[in-house]
Coordinates of N, CA and C in Angstrom, one line a residue:
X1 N 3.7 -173.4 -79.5 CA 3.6 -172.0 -79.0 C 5.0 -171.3 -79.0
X2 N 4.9 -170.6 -79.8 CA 6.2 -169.7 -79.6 C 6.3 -168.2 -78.7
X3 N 7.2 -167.6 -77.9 CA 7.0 -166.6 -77.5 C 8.6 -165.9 -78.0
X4 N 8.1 -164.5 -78.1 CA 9.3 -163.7 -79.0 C 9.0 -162.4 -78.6
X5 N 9.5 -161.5 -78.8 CA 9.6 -160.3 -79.0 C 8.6 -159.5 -80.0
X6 N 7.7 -158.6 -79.3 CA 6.6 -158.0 -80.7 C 7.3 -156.3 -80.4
X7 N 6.6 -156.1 -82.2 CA 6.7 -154.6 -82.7 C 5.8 -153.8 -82.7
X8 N 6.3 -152.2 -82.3 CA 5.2 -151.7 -82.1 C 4.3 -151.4 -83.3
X9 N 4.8 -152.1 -84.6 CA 3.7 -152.2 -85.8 C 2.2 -153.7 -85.5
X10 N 3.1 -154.5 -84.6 CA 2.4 -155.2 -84.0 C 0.7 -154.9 -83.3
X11 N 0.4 -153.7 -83.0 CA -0.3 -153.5 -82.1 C -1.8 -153.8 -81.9
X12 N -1.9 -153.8 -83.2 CA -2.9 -154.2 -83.3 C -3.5 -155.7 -82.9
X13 N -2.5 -156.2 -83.0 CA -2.7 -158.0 -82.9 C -3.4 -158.0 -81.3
X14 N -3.4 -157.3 -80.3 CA -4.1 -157.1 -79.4 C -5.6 -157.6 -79.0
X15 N -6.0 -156.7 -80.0 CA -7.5 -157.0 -80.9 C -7.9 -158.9 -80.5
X16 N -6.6 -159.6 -80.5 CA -6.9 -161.0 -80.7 C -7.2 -161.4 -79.2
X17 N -6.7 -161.0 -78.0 CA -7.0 -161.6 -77.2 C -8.8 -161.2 -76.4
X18 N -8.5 -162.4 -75.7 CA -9.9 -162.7 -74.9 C -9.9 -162.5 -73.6
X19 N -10.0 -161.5 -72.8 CA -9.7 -161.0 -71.6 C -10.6 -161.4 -70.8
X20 N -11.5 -162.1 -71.1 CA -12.8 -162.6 -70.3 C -12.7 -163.3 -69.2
X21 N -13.1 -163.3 -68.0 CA -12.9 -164.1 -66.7 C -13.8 -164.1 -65.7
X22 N -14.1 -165.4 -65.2 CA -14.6 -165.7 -64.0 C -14.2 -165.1 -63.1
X23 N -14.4 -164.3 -61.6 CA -13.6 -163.6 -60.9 C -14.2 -163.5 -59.8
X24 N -14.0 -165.3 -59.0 CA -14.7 -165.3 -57.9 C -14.3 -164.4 -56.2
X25 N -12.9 -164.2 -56.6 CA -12.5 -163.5 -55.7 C -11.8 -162.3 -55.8
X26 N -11.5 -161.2 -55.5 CA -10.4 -160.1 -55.4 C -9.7 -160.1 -53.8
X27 N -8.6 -159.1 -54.2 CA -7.8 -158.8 -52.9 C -7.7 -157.2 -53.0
X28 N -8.1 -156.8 -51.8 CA -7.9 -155.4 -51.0 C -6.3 -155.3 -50.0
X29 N -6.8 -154.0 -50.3 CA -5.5 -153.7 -49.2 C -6.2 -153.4 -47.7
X30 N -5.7 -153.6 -46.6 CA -6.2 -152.9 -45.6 C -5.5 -153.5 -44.4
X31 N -4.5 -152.0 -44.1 CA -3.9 -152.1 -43.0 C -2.3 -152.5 -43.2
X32 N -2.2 -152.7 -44.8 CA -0.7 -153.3 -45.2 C -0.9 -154.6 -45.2
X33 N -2.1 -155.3 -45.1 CA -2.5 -156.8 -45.6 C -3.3 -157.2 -46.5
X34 N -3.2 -158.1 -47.0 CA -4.2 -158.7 -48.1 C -5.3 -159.1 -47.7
X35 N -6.9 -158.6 -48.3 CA -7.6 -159.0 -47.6 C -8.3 -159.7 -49.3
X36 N -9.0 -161.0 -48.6 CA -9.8 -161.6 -49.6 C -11.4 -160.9 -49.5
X37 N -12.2 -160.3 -50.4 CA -13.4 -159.7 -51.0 C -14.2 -161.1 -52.2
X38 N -14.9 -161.4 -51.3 CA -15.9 -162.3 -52.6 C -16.5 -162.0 -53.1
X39 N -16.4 -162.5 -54.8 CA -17.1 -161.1 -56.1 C -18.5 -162.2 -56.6
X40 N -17.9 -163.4 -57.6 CA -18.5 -164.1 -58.3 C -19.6 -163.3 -59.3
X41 N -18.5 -163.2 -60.4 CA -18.8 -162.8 -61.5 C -18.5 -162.8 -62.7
X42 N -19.0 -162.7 -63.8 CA -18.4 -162.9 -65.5 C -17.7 -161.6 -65.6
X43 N -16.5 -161.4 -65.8 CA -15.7 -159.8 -66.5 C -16.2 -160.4 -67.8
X44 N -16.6 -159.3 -68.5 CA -16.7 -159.8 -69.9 C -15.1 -159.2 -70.8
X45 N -14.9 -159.7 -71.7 CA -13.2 -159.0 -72.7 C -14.1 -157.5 -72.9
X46 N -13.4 -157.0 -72.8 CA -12.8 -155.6 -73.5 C -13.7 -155.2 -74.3
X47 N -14.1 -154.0 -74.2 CA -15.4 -153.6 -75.7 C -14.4 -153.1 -76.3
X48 N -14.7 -152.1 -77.7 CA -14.0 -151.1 -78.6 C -13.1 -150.2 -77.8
X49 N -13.7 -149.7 -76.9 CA -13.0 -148.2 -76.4 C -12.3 -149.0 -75.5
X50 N -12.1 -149.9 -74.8 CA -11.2 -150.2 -74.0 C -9.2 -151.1 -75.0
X51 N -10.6 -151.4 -76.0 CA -9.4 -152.5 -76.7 C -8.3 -151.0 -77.4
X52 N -9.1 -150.3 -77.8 CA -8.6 -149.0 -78.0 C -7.7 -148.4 -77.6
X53 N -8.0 -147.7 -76.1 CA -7.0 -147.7 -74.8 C -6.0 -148.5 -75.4
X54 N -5.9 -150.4 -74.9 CA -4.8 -151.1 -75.2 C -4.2 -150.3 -75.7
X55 N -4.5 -150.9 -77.1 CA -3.4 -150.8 -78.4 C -2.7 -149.2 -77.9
X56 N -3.5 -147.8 -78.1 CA -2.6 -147.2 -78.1 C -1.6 -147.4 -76.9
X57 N -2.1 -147.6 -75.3 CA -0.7 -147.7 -74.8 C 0.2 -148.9 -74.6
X58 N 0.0 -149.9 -75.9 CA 1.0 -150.7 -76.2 C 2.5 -150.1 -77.2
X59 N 1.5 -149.2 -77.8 CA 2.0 -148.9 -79.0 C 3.1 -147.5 -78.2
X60 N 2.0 -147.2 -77.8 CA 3.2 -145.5 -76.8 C 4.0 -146.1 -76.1
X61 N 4.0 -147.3 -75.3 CA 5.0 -147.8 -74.4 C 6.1 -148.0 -75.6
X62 N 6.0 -149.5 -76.3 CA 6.9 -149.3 -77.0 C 7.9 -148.2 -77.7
X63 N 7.2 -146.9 -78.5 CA 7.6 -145.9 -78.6 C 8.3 -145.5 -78.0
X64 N 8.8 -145.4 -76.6 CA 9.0 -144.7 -75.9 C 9.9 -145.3 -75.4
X65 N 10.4 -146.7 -75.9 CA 11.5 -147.3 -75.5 C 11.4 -148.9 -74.9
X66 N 9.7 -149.2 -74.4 CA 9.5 -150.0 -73.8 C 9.9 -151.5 -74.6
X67 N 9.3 -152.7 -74.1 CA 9.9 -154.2 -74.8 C 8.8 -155.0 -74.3
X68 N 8.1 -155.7 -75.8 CA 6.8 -156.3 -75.6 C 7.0 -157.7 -76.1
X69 N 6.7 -158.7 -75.5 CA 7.0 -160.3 -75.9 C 5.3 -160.6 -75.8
X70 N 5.3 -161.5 -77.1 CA 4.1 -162.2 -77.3 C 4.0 -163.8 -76.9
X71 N 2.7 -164.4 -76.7 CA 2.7 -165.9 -77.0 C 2.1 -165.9 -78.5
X72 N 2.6 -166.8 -79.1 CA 1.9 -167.0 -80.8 C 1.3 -168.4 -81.0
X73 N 0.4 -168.3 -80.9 CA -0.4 -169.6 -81.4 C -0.3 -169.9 -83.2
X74 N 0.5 -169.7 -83.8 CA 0.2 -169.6 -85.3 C 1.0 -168.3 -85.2
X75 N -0.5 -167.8 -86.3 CA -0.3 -165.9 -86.1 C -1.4 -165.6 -85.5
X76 N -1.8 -166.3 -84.4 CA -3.0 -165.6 -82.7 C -1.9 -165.3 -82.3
X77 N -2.1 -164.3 -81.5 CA -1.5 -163.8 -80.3 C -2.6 -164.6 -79.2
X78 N -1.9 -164.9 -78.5 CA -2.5 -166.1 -77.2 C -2.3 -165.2 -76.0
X79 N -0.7 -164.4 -75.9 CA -1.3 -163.7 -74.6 C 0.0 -162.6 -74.9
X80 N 0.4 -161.5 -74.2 CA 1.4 -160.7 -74.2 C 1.6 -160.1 -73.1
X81 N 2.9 -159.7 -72.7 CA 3.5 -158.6 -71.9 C 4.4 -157.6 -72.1
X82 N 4.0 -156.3 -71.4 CA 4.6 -154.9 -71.8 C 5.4 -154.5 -70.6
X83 N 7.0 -154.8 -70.9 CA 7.9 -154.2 -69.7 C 8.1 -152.4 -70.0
X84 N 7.9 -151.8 -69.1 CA 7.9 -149.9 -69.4 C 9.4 -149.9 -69.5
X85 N 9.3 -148.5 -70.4 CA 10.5 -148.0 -70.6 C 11.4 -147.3 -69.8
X86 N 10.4 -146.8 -68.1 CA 10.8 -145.6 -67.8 C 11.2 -146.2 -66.4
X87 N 12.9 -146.1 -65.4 CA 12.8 -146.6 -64.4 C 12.2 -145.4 -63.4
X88 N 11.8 -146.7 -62.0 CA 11.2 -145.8 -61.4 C 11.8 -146.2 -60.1
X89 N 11.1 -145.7 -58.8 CA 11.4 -146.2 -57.3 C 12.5 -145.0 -57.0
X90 N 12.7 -145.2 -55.7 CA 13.6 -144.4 -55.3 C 15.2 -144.2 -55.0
X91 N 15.0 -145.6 -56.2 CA 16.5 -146.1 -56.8 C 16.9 -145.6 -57.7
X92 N 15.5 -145.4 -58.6 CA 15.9 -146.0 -59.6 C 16.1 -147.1 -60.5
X93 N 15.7 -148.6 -59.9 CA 16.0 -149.2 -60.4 C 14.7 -150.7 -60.3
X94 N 14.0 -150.1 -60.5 CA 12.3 -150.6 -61.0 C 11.7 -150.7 -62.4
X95 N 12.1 -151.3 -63.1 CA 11.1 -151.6 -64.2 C 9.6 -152.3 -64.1
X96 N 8.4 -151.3 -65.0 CA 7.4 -151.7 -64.8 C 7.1 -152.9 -65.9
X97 N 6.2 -154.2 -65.1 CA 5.1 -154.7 -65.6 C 3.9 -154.0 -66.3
X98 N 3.7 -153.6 -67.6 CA 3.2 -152.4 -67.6 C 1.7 -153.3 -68.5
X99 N 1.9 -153.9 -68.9 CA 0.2 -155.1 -69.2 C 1.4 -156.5 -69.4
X100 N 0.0 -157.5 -69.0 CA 0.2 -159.0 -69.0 C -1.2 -159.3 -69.3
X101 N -1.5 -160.5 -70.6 CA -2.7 -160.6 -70.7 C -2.5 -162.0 -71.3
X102 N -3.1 -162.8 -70.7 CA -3.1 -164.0 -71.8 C -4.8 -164.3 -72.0
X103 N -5.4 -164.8 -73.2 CA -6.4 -165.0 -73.7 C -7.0 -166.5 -73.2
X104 N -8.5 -166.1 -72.7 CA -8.6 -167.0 -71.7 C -8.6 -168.5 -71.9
X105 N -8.4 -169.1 -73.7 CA -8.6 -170.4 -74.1 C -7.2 -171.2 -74.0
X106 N -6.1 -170.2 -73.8 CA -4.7 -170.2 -73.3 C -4.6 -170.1 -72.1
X107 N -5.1 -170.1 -71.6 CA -4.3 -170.0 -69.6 C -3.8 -171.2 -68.9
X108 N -3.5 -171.2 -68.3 CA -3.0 -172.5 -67.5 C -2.0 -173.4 -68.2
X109 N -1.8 -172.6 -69.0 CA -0.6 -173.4 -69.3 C 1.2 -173.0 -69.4
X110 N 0.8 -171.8 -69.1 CA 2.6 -171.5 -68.5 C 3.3 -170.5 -69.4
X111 N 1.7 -170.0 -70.3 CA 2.4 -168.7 -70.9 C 2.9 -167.6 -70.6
X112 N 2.0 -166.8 -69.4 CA 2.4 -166.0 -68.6 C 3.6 -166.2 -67.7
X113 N 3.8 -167.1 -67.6 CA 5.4 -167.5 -66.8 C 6.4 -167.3 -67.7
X114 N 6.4 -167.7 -68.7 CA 7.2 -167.6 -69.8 C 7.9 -166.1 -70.2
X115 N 6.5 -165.4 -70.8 CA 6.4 -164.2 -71.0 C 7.0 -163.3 -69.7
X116 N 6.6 -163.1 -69.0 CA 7.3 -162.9 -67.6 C 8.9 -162.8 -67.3
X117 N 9.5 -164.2 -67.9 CA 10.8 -164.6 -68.0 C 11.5 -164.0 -68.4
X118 N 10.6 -163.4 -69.5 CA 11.4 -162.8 -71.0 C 11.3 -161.1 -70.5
X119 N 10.4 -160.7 -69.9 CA 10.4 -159.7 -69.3 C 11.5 -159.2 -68.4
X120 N 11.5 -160.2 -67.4 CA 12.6 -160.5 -66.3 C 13.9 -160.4 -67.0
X121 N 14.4 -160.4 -67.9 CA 15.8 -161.1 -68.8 C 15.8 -159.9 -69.2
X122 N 15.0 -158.5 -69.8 CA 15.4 -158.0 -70.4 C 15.6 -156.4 -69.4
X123 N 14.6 -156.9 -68.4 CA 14.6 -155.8 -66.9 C 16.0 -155.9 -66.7
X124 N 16.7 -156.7 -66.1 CA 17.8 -157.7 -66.2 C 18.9 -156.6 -66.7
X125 N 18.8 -157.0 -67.9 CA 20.0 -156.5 -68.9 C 19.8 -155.1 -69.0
X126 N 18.4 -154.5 -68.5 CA 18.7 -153.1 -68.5 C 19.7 -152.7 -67.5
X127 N 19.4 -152.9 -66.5 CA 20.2 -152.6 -65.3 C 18.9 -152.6 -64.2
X128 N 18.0 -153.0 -64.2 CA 17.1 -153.0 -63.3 C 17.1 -154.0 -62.0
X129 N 17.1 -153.7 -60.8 CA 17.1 -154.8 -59.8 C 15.7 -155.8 -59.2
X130 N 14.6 -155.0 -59.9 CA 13.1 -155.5 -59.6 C 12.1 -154.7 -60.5
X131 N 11.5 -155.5 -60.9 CA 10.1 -155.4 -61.7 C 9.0 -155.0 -60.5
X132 N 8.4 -153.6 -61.1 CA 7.5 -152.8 -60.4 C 6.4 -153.3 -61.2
X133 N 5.4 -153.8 -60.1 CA 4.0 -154.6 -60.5 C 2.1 -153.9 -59.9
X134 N 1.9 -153.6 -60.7 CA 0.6 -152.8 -60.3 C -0.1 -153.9 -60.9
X135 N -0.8 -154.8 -59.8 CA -1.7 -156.1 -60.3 C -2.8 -155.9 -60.3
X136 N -4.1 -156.4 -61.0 CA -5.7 -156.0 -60.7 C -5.7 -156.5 -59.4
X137 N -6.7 -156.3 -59.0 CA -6.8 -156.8 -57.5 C -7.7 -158.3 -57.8
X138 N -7.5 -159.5 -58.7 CA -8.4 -160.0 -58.9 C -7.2 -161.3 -58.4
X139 N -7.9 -162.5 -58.0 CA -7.2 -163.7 -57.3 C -6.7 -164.3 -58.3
X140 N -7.1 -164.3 -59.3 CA -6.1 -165.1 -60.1 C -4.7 -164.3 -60.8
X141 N -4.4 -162.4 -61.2 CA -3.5 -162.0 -61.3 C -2.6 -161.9 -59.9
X142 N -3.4 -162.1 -58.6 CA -2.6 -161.6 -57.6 C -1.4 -163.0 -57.8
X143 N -2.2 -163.6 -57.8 CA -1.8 -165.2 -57.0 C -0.7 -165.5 -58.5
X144 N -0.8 -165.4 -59.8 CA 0.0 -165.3 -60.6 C 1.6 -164.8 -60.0
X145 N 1.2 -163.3 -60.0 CA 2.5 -162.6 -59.5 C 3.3 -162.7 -58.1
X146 N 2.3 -163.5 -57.3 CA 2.9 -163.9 -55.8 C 3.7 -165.3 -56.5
X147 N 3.6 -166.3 -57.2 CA 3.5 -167.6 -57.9 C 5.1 -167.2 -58.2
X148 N 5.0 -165.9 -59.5 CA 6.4 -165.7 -59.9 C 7.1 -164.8 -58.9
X149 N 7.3 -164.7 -57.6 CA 7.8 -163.9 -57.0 C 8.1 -162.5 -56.7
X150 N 6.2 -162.3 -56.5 CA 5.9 -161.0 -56.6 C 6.1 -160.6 -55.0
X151 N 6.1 -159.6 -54.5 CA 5.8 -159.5 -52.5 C 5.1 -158.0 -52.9
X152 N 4.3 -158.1 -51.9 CA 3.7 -156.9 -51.2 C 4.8 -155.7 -50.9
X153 N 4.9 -154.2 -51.4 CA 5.9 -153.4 -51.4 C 4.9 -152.7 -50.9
X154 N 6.0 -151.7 -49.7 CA 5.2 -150.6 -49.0 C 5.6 -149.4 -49.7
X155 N 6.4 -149.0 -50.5 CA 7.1 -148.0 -51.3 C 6.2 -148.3 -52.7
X156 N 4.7 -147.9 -52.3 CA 4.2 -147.7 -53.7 C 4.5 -146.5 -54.5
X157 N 4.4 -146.7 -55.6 CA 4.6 -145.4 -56.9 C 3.3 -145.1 -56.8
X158 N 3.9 -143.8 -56.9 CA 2.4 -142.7 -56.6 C 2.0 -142.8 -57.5
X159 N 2.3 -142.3 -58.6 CA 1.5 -142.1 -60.4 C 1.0 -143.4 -60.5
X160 N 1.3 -144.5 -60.5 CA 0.8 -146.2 -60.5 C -0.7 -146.0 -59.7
X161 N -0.3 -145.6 -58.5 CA -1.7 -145.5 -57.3 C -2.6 -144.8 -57.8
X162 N -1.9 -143.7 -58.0 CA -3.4 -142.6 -58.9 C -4.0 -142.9 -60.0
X163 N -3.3 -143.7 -60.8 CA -4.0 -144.4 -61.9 C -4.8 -145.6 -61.8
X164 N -4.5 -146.7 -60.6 CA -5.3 -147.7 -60.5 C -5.3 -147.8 -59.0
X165 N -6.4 -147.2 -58.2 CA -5.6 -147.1 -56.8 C -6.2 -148.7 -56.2
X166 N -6.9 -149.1 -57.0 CA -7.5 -150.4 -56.0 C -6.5 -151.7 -56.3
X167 N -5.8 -151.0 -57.0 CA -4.3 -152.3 -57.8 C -3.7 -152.9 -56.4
X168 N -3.2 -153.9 -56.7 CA -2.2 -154.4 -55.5 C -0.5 -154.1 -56.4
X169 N 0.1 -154.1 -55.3 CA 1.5 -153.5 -55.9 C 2.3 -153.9 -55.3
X170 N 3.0 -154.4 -55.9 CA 4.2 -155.6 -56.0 C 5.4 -155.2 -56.2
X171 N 6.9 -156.1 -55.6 CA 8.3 -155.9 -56.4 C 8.6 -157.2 -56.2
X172 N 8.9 -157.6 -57.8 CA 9.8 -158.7 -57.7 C 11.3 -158.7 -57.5
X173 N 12.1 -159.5 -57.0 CA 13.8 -159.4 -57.2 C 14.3 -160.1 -58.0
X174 N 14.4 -159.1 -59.1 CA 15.8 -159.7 -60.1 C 17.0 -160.7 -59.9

């Protein structure tokens, strides 16, 4: 498995992953705590119009300055992540997690840590002090980004909230 740096001619390779998941549990917000919600259900991957969505805002992130690392099985893409271009917070100094997806016949094995790293390294060398994380609310992304040293931030980004308000939202430290 190799993981590297993708281009936004890349984008399409998207198309490859398998977003499908069991999703016995989610987490709510309430009160400024995590609350556990039991789901138990199949998410199915991605139809057309969603895989769609992706690519283009893989493709506009990058454009726009962002930095995308792949896992490569071969030439599969096994899973990827999209660090944003744009700092945010009231610093200034927040780089977003802006997608993380590994394909479900790949999981558990340490690609998303990896990918993550590579993220981290390059947040890093921007000048960023924490990676701003808008996670699904689902137990296995929460518990990922708690894993890599995600915390609960009370200084959510508004535009983040209005776009996924049921997200849990995170800052890591650089």
């Amino acid at each position: 498995m190799i993981i590297r740096q993708m281009h936004v001619n890349e984008a399409d390779k998207i198309r490859q992953i398998d977003r499908s998941e069991q999703i016995d549990r989610i987490y709510k917000m309430n009160g400024g705590q995590l609350e556990t919600v039991p789901m138990g259900h199949e998410c199915p991957t991605w139809d057309e119009e969603h895989t769609d969505e992706m690519v283009n805002r893989f493709r506009c992130e990058l454009e726009q300055g962002g930095t995308a690392y792949g896992a490569f099985d071969g030439e599969v893409l096994a899973g990827f992540g999209v660090l944003g271009h744009r700092f945010r917070g009231r610093n200034q100094d927040q780089l977003q997690v802006d997608l993380m997806y590994v394909s479900r016949p790949y999981r558990r094995q340490g690609l998303a840590t990896r990918i993550m790293n590579e993220l981290s390294r390059v947040a890093k060398e921007r000048g960023a002090s924490y990676l701003y994380i808008s996670s699904t609310e689902t137990e296995s992304a929460v518990g990922f980004y708690r894993a890599n040293g995600g915390n609960l931030t009370e200084e959510v980004d508004e535009e983040l909230y209005q776009q996924e308000p049921e997200d849990i939202h995170m800052l890591k430290k650089l």
